N, CA, C and O atoms as CSV, one atom per row, in Angstrom:
chain,resi,resn,atom,element,x,y,z
A,1,MET,N,N,-21.798,-10.869,12.262
A,1,MET,CA,C,-21.332,-11.423,11.216
A,1,MET,C,C,-20.407,-11.536,11.576
A,1,MET,O,O,-19.904,-11.202,12.649
A,2,ILE,N,N,-19.530,-12.686,9.605
A,2,ILE,CA,C,-18.406,-12.928,9.542
A,2,ILE,C,C,-17.152,-11.269,8.278
A,2,ILE,O,O,-17.535,-10.486,7.409
A,3,ILE,N,N,-15.876,-11.488,8.846
A,3,ILE,CA,C,-15.284,-10.505,8.676
A,3,ILE,C,C,-14.121,-10.722,7.934
A,3,ILE,O,O,-13.347,-11.278,8.714
A,4,LEU,N,N,-13.503,-10.566,6.698
A,4,LEU,CA,C,-12.307,-11.172,5.802
A,4,LEU,C,C,-12.297,-9.661,5.051
A,4,LEU,O,O,-12.904,-8.923,4.275
A,5,SER,N,N,-10.883,-9.834,6.080
A,5,SER,CA,C,-10.217,-8.726,5.745
A,5,SER,C,C,-8.657,-9.367,4.872
A,5,SER,O,O,-8.240,-10.525,4.876
A,6,LEU,N,N,-8.041,-8.119,4.169
A,6,LEU,CA,C,-6.721,-8.501,3.321
A,6,LEU,C,C,-5.318,-7.293,3.311
A,6,LEU,O,O,-5.274,-6.064,3.262
A,7,ASP,N,N,-4.255,-8.409,3.386
A,7,ASP,CA,C,-3.504,-7.101,3.834
A,7,ASP,C,C,-2.280,-7.587,2.169
A,7,ASP,O,O,-1.210,-8.183,2.295
A,8,THR,N,N,-2.940,-7.060,0.641
A,8,THR,CA,C,-2.523,-7.859,-0.299
A,8,THR,C,C,-1.072,-7.266,-1.408
A,8,THR,O,O,-0.768,-6.170,-1.879
A,9,SER,N,N,-0.594,-8.361,-1.457
A,9,SER,CA,C,0.824,-8.154,-2.202
A,9,SER,C,C,1.504,-9.584,-2.869
A,9,SER,O,O,1.040,-10.723,-2.814
A,10,THR,N,N,2.035,-9.385,-3.142
A,10,THR,CA,C,2.615,-11.339,-3.318
A,10,THR,C,C,2.067,-11.728,-2.771
A,10,THR,O,O,0.877,-11.966,-2.977
A,11,HIS,N,N,2.924,-12.055,-1.474
A,11,HIS,CA,C,2.398,-11.954,0.087
A,11,HIS,C,C,1.224,-11.643,1.027
A,11,HIS,O,O,1.414,-10.940,2.020
A,12,THR,N,N,-0.062,-12.179,0.721
A,12,THR,CA,C,-1.354,-11.274,1.115
A,12,THR,C,C,-1.361,-11.992,2.842
A,12,THR,O,O,-1.352,-13.205,2.633
A,13,GLY,N,N,-1.371,-11.825,4.000
A,13,GLY,CA,C,-1.799,-11.585,4.826
A,13,GLY,C,C,-3.233,-11.178,4.524
A,13,GLY,O,O,-3.696,-10.259,3.848
A,14,TRP,N,N,-4.058,-12.623,5.585
A,14,TRP,CA,C,-5.502,-12.421,5.970
A,14,TRP,C,C,-6.187,-12.973,6.862
A,14,TRP,O,O,-6.277,-14.189,7.033
A,15,CYS,N,N,-6.867,-11.883,7.669
A,15,CYS,CA,C,-7.655,-12.893,8.800
A,15,CYS,C,C,-9.431,-12.653,8.324
A,15,CYS,O,O,-9.909,-11.722,7.676
A,16,VAL,N,N,-9.863,-13.400,8.691
A,16,VAL,CA,C,-11.672,-14.075,8.577
A,16,VAL,C,C,-12.023,-14.320,10.342
A,16,VAL,O,O,-11.377,-14.769,11.289
A,17,GLY,N,N,-12.804,-14.001,10.238
A,17,GLY,CA,C,-14.189,-14.995,11.695
A,17,GLY,C,C,-15.105,-13.567,12.234
A,17,GLY,O,O,-14.841,-12.428,11.848
A,18,ALA,N,N,-16.045,-13.859,13.047
A,18,ALA,CA,C,-17.029,-13.515,12.894
A,18,ALA,C,C,-16.462,-13.073,14.295
A,18,ALA,O,O,-15.776,-13.679,15.119
A,19,VAL,N,N,-17.340,-10.964,14.260
A,19,VAL,CA,C,-16.841,-10.001,14.995
A,19,VAL,C,C,-17.205,-10.930,17.115
A,19,VAL,O,O,-17.808,-11.833,17.695
A,20,GLY,N,N,-16.702,-10.306,17.226
A,20,GLY,CA,C,-16.437,-10.989,19.084
A,20,GLY,C,C,-15.835,-11.985,19.246
A,20,GLY,O,O,-15.177,-12.359,20.217
A,21,GLU,N,N,-16.214,-12.858,17.480
A,21,GLU,CA,C,-14.459,-14.683,18.102
A,21,GLU,C,C,-13.255,-13.917,17.846
A,21,GLU,O,O,-13.078,-12.815,17.326
A,22,THR,N,N,-11.893,-15.421,18.713
A,22,THR,CA,C,-11.151,-15.470,17.759
A,22,THR,C,C,-11.208,-15.802,16.452
A,22,THR,O,O,-12.036,-16.615,16.043
A,23,PRO,N,N,-10.126,-15.064,15.482
A,23,PRO,CA,C,-10.333,-14.834,14.114
A,23,PRO,C,C,-8.912,-15.668,13.690
A,23,PRO,O,O,-7.811,-15.599,14.235
A,24,GLU,N,N,-9.352,-16.508,12.478
A,24,GLU,CA,C,-7.652,-17.262,11.825
A,24,GLU,C,C,-7.328,-15.884,10.907
A,24,GLU,O,O,-7.786,-14.801,10.543
A,25,PHE,N,N,-6.044,-16.893,10.817
A,25,PHE,CA,C,-5.544,-15.888,9.753
A,25,PHE,C,C,-4.449,-16.275,9.143
A,25,PHE,O,O,-4.028,-17.291,9.696
A,26,GLY,N,N,-3.545,-15.825,7.943
A,26,GLY,CA,C,-2.532,-16.655,7.602
A,26,GLY,C,C,-2.201,-16.022,6.540
A,26,GLY,O,O,-3.147,-15.390,6.070
A,27,THR,N,N,-1.209,-15.933,5.951
A,27,THR,CA,C,-0.353,-15.348,4.581
A,27,THR,C,C,-1.442,-16.956,3.100
A,27,THR,O,O,-2.064,-18.014,3.204
A,28,ALA,N,N,-1.022,-16.110,2.131
A,28,ALA,CA,C,-0.908,-16.591,0.817
A,28,ALA,C,C,-0.228,-15.738,-1.047
A,28,ALA,O,O,-0.209,-14.767,-1.803
A,29,ASP,N,N,0.139,-16.970,-0.798
A,29,ASP,CA,C,1.524,-17.087,-1.597
A,29,ASP,C,C,1.140,-17.061,-2.795
A,29,ASP,O,O,0.605,-18.131,-3.084
A,30,PHE,N,N,1.164,-16.162,-3.838
A,30,PHE,CA,C,0.336,-15.267,-5.006
A,30,PHE,C,C,1.777,-15.250,-6.071
A,30,PHE,O,O,1.731,-14.616,-7.124
A,31,SER,N,N,2.932,-15.956,-5.690
A,31,SER,CA,C,3.895,-14.977,-6.763
A,31,SER,C,C,4.218,-16.467,-7.564
A,31,SER,O,O,3.896,-17.519,-7.013
A,32,GLY,N,N,4.787,-16.462,-8.719
A,32,GLY,CA,C,4.546,-17.539,-9.507
A,32,GLY,C,C,6.231,-16.923,-10.880
A,32,GLY,O,O,7.123,-16.076,-10.826
A,33,LYS,N,N,5.728,-18.133,-12.015
A,33,LYS,CA,C,7.433,-18.055,-12.589
A,33,LYS,C,C,6.702,-17.226,-13.545
A,33,LYS,O,O,7.366,-16.274,-13.956
A,34,ASN,N,N,5.250,-17.348,-14.118
A,34,ASN,CA,C,5.089,-16.722,-15.501
A,34,ASN,C,C,3.984,-16.160,-14.651
A,34,ASN,O,O,3.021,-16.567,-14.002
A,35,GLY,N,N,4.631,-14.927,-14.992
A,35,GLY,CA,C,4.445,-13.504,-14.456
A,35,GLY,C,C,2.505,-13.559,-13.654
A,35,GLY,O,O,1.912,-14.501,-13.129
A,36,ILE,N,N,2.144,-12.391,-13.862
A,36,ILE,CA,C,0.779,-11.194,-13.656
A,36,ILE,C,C,-0.303,-12.370,-13.773
A,36,ILE,O,O,-1.114,-12.818,-12.961
A,37,GLY,N,N,-0.054,-12.636,-14.862
A,37,GLY,CA,C,-1.621,-14.250,-14.870
A,37,GLY,C,C,-1.646,-14.668,-13.970
A,37,GLY,O,O,-2.406,-14.247,-13.097
A,38,GLU,N,N,-0.719,-15.811,-13.763
A,38,GLU,CA,C,-0.481,-17.194,-12.866
A,38,GLU,C,C,-0.875,-16.511,-10.959
A,38,GLU,O,O,-1.584,-16.909,-10.034
A,39,ALA,N,N,0.012,-15.400,-11.170
A,39,ALA,CA,C,-0.686,-14.427,-9.989
A,39,ALA,C,C,-1.937,-14.213,-9.989
A,39,ALA,O,O,-2.715,-14.350,-9.046
A,40,MET,N,N,-2.151,-13.873,-11.046
A,40,MET,CA,C,-4.372,-13.308,-10.653
A,40,MET,C,C,-4.684,-14.134,-11.121
A,40,MET,O,O,-5.897,-13.928,-11.163
A,41,ALA,N,N,-4.472,-15.338,-11.722
A,41,ALA,CA,C,-5.563,-16.848,-10.792
A,41,ALA,C,C,-4.711,-17.307,-9.422
A,41,ALA,O,O,-3.998,-16.338,-9.161
A,42,LYS,N,N,-4.634,-17.651,-9.101
A,42,LYS,CA,C,-3.684,-17.691,-7.983
A,42,LYS,C,C,-4.747,-16.360,-7.228
A,42,LYS,O,O,-5.901,-16.673,-6.936
A,43,ALA,N,N,-4.318,-15.097,-6.992
A,43,ALA,CA,C,-5.280,-14.423,-6.081
A,43,ALA,C,C,-7.068,-14.845,-6.295
A,43,ALA,O,O,-7.678,-15.183,-5.281
A,44,ARG,N,N,-7.765,-14.799,-7.556
A,44,ARG,CA,C,-8.380,-15.419,-7.594
A,44,ARG,C,C,-9.694,-16.485,-7.499
A,44,ARG,O,O,-10.923,-16.515,-7.548
A,45,PHE,N,N,-8.069,-17.641,-7.265
A,45,PHE,CA,C,-8.431,-18.560,-6.537
A,45,PHE,C,C,-8.757,-18.749,-5.262
A,45,PHE,O,O,-9.664,-19.463,-4.835
A,46,PHE,N,N,-8.104,-18.185,-4.739
A,46,PHE,CA,C,-7.898,-17.879,-2.988
A,46,PHE,C,C,-9.017,-17.151,-2.433
A,46,PHE,O,O,-9.547,-17.385,-1.347
A,47,LEU,N,N,-9.455,-15.916,-3.565
A,47,LEU,CA,C,-11.135,-15.493,-2.949
A,47,LEU,C,C,-11.853,-16.379,-3.276
A,47,LEU,O,O,-13.038,-16.164,-3.021
A,48,THR,N,N,-11.693,-17.055,-3.617
A,48,THR,CA,C,-13.245,-18.297,-4.787
A,48,THR,C,C,-12.884,-18.643,-3.115
A,48,THR,O,O,-13.087,-17.735,-2.309
A,49,GLU,N,N,-12.625,-19.282,-2.875
A,49,GLU,CA,C,-12.642,-20.381,-2.096
A,49,GLU,C,C,-12.905,-19.385,-0.590
A,49,GLU,O,O,-14.121,-19.232,-0.472
A,50,MET,N,N,-12.313,-18.842,0.302
A,50,MET,CA,C,-12.068,-18.051,1.522
A,50,MET,C,C,-14.200,-17.347,0.984
A,50,MET,O,O,-15.193,-17.047,1.646
A,51,VAL,N,N,-13.964,-17.392,-0.059
A,51,VAL,CA,C,-15.761,-16.172,0.223
A,51,VAL,C,C,-16.853,-17.377,-0.006
A,51,VAL,O,O,-17.973,-17.116,0.435
A,52,SER,N,N,-16.732,-18.333,-0.474
A,52,SER,CA,C,-17.613,-19.432,-0.907
A,52,SER,C,C,-18.212,-20.841,0.369
A,52,SER,O,O,-19.174,-21.547,0.671
A,53,THR,N,N,-16.212,-20.376,0.866
A,53,THR,CA,C,-16.277,-21.411,2.331
A,53,THR,C,C,-16.973,-20.011,3.134
A,53,THR,O,O,-17.977,-19.303,3.066
A,54,ARG,N,N,-15.921,-20.124,3.793
A,54,ARG,CA,C,-16.775,-19.059,5.080
A,54,ARG,C,C,-17.248,-17.525,5.228
A,54,ARG,O,O,-16.936,-16.690,6.077
A,55,ARG,N,N,-18.510,-17.397,3.590
A,55,ARG,CA,C,-18.796,-16.885,3.441
A,55,ARG,C,C,-19.051,-15.702,4.170
A,55,ARG,O,O,-19.939,-15.551,5.009
A,56,PRO,N,N,-18.199,-14.856,3.791
A,56,PRO,CA,C,-17.749,-12.895,5.021
A,56,PRO,C,C,-19.361,-12.020,4.805
A,56,PRO,O,O,-20.138,-12.965,4.937
A,57,GLY,N,N,-19.624,-11.646,4.729
A,57,GLY,CA,C,-20.409,-9.862,5.245
A,57,GLY,C,C,-19.786,-9.460,4.876
A,57,GLY,O,O,-19.893,-9.376,3.652
A,58,LEU,N,N,-19.020,-9.066,5.274
A,58,LEU,CA,C,-18.130,-7.904,4.731
A,58,LEU,C,C,-16.091,-7.709,4.588
A,58,LEU,O,O,-15.278,-7.663,5.512
A,59,ILE,N,N,-15.818,-7.630,2.918
A,59,ILE,CA,C,-14.836,-7.547,2.949
A,59,ILE,C,C,-14.082,-6.080,2.366
A,59,ILE,O,O,-14.445,-5.051,1.796
A,60,CYS,N,N,-12.995,-6.588,2.812
A,60,CYS,CA,C,-12.364,-4.754,3.251
A,60,CYS,C,C,-10.086,-5.003,2.816
A,60,CYS,O,O,-9.528,-6.025,2.414
A,61,PHE,N,N,-9.644,-4.047,3.040
A,61,PHE,CA,C,-8.756,-4.424,2.466
A,61,PHE,C,C,-8.170,-2.667,2.499
A,61,PHE,O,O,-8.755,-1.588,2.591
A,62,GLU,N,N,-6.382,-3.176,2.339
A,62,GLU,CA,C,-5.402,-1.806,2.445
A,62,GLU,C,C,-5.421,-1.096,1.372
A,62,GLU,O,O,-5.176,-1.652,0.301
A,63,ALA,N,N,-5.721,0.323,1.422
A,63,ALA,CA,C,-5.480,0.657,-0.200
A,63,ALA,C,C,-4.448,0.212,-0.757
A,63,ALA,O,O,-3.651,-0.521,-0.172
A,64,PRO,N,N,-4.341,0.540,-1.795
A,64,PRO,CA,C,-3.157,-0.616,-3.119
A,64,PRO,C,C,-2.342,0.691,-3.348
A,64,PRO,O,O,-2.936,1.739,-3.601
A,65,TYR,N,N,-1.021,0.638,-3.264
A,65,TYR,CA,C,-0.415,1.516,-3.723
A,65,TYR,C,C,-0.416,1.673,-5.541
A,65,TYR,O,O,0.116,0.811,-6.241
A,66,VAL,N,N,-1.113,2.931,-6.140
A,66,VAL,CA,C,-0.641,2.557,-7.370
A,66,VAL,C,C,-0.219,4.222,-7.169
A,66,VAL,O,O,-0.695,5.310,-6.844
A,67,PRO,N,N,1.632,3.247,-7.824
A,67,PRO,CA,C,2.613,4.130,-8.388
A,67,PRO,C,C,1.824,5.088,-9.611
A,67,PRO,O,O,1.112,4.649,-10.513
A,68,VAL,N,N,2.243,6.769,-9.300
A,68,VAL,CA,C,2.337,7.884,-10.170
A,68,VAL,C,C,2.741,7.809,-10.982
A,68,VAL,O,O,3.051,6.618,-10.937
A,69,PRO,N,N,3.360,8.440,-12.666
A,69,PRO,CA,C,4.520,8.986,-12.991
A,69,PRO,C,C,4.224,10.359,-13.030
A,69,PRO,O,O,3.093,10.838,-12.944
A,70,ARG,N,N,6.094,11.453,-13.263
A,70,ARG,CA,C,6.468,12.539,-12.482
A,70,ARG,C,C,7.381,12.704,-13.194
A,70,ARG,O,O,8.189,11.866,-13.595
A,71,ALA,N,N,7.283,14.564,-13.554
A,71,ALA,CA,C,8.234,15.106,-14.107
A,71,ALA,C,C,9.819,14.439,-13.576
A,71,ALA,O,O,10.119,14.043,-12.449
A,72,PRO,N,N,10.537,14.477,-14.629
A,72,PRO,CA,C,11.769,13.912,-13.249
A,72,PRO,C,C,12.338,15.160,-12.938
A,72,PRO,O,O,12.232,16.018,-13.814
A,73,ARG,N,N,13.113,15.567,-11.541
A,73,ARG,CA,C,12.977,16.672,-10.571
A,73,ARG,C,C,14.802,16.852,-10.727
A,73,ARG,O,O,15.516,15.882,-10.474
A,74,LEU,N,N,15.342,18.053,-11.120
A,74,LEU,CA,C,16.420,18.453,-11.117
A,74,LEU,C,C,17.301,19.036,-9.853
A,74,LEU,O,O,17.370,20.243,-9.619
A,75,ILE,N,N,17.894,18.135,-9.153
A,75,ILE,CA,C,18.891,18.576,-7.557
A,75,ILE,C,C,20.124,19.703,-8.188
A,75,ILE,O,O,20.905,19.557,-9.129
A,76,LYS,N,N,20.028,20.250,-7.739
A,76,LYS,CA,C,21.479,20.833,-8.348
A,76,LYS,C,C,22.515,20.257,-7.029
A,76,LYS,O,O,22.160,20.296,-5.851
A,77,ALA,N,N,23.936,19.690,-7.534
A,77,ALA,CA,C,24.138,19.235,-6.819
A,77,ALA,C,C,25.197,19.606,-5.111
A,77,ALA,O,O,26.278,20.188,-5.197
A,78,GLY,N,N,24.793,19.283,-4.137
A,78,GLY,CA,C,24.937,19.926,-2.564
A,78,GLY,C,C,23.904,20.454,-1.845
A,78,GLY,O,O,23.748,20.786,-0.670
A,79,THR,N,N,23.195,20.452,-2.892
A,79,THR,CA,C,21.065,20.759,-2.166
A,79,THR,C,C,20.645,19.892,-1.269
A,79,THR,O,O,20.270,18.849,-1.806
A,80,GLU,N,N,20.548,19.896,-0.046
A,80,GLU,CA,C,19.441,19.339,0.648
A,80,GLU,C,C,18.051,18.566,0.131
A,80,GLU,O,O,17.199,19.450,0.043
A,81,VAL,N,N,17.660,17.693,-0.124
A,81,VAL,CA,C,16.510,17.637,-0.418
A,81,VAL,C,C,15.553,17.007,1.433
A,81,VAL,O,O,14.333,16.850,1.474
């Protein structure tokens, strides 16, 4: 089975290979000057190319960090946090 592993970010790390063999690895740069649309288009092109050429049986990735809005905390001056 071929596994594709991703560490997603603007500069995404990737690793692909068959179980028990030496994998290929590298990085993909999804940054750009035209905002999130350009980044998403680059990511989609990269994934489409990887899946169609390498044909992985499993794709895994690190859970994305999703910030959660919280109420501001007021801390009294001189208090250790």
